[in-house]
XYZ file of C-alpha atoms in Angstrom:
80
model
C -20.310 -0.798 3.552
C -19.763 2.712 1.963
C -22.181 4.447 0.869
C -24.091 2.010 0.131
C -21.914 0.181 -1.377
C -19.889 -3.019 -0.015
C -16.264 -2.733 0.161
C -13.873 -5.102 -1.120
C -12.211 -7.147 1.421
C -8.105 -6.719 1.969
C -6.236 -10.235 1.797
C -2.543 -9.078 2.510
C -0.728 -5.799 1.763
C 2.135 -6.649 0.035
C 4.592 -3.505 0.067
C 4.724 -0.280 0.825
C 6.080 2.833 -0.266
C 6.684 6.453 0.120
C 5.637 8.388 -2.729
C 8.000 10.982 -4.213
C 5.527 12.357 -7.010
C 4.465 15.482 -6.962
C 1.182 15.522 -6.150
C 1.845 13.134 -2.897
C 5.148 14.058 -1.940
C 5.624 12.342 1.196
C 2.432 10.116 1.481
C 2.639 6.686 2.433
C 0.818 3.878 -0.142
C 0.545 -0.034 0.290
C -0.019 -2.189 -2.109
C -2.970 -4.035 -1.183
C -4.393 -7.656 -2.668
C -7.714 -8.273 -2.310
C -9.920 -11.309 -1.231
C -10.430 -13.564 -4.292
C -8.167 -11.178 -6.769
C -4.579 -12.242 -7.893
C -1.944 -10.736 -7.279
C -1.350 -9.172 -10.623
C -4.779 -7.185 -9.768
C -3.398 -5.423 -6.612
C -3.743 -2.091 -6.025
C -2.079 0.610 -4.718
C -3.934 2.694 -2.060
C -3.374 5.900 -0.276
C -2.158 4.216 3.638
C -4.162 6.781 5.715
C -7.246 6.383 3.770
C -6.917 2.477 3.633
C -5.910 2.364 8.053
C -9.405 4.749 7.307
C -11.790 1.918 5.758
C -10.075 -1.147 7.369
C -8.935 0.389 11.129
C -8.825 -3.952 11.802
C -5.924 -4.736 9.802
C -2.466 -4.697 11.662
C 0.347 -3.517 8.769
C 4.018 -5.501 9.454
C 6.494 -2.678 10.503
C 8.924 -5.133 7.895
C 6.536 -3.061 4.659
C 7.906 0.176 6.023
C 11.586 -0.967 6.613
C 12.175 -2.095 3.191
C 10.349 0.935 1.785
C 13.581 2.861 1.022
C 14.121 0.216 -1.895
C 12.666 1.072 -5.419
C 9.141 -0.990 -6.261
C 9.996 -2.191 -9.512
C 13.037 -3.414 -8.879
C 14.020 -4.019 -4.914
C 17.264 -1.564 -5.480
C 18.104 1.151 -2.945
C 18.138 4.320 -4.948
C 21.165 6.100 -5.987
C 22.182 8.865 -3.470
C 25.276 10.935 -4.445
């Protein structure tokens, strides 16, 4: 509970990533689904603040390995 309120319950985190936008340059996300949601509904959430609300649920060091690849497509970026 938060606030008051109840929070919604993490099923899996299903990637991660290091975001390159400018306002979180450097900050880690996961894409989390949630207890009864699809998968379509996941959302991405800030990983500090989610290891924050959840401190129970172990991440797989594989999410952070792959996390060089592009989201939308599972392509290593370009470097040159």
């Amino acid at each position: 509970m938060l606030d008051d309120r109840l929070l919604p319950t993490p099923e899996r985190v299903l990637r991660a990533q290091l975001c390159r936008t400018q306002l979180y340059q450097g900050v880690w996300h996961v894409l989390v689904q949630w207890h009864g949601m699809f998968t379509v509904d996941a959302t991405w959430e800030q990983l500090q603040a989610f290891k924050d609300l959840y401190p129970d649920i172990q991440l797989e060091e594989e999410l952070f390995e792959e996390a060089g690849r592009d989201v939308r497509t599972g392509a290593s970026p370009i470097r040159g």
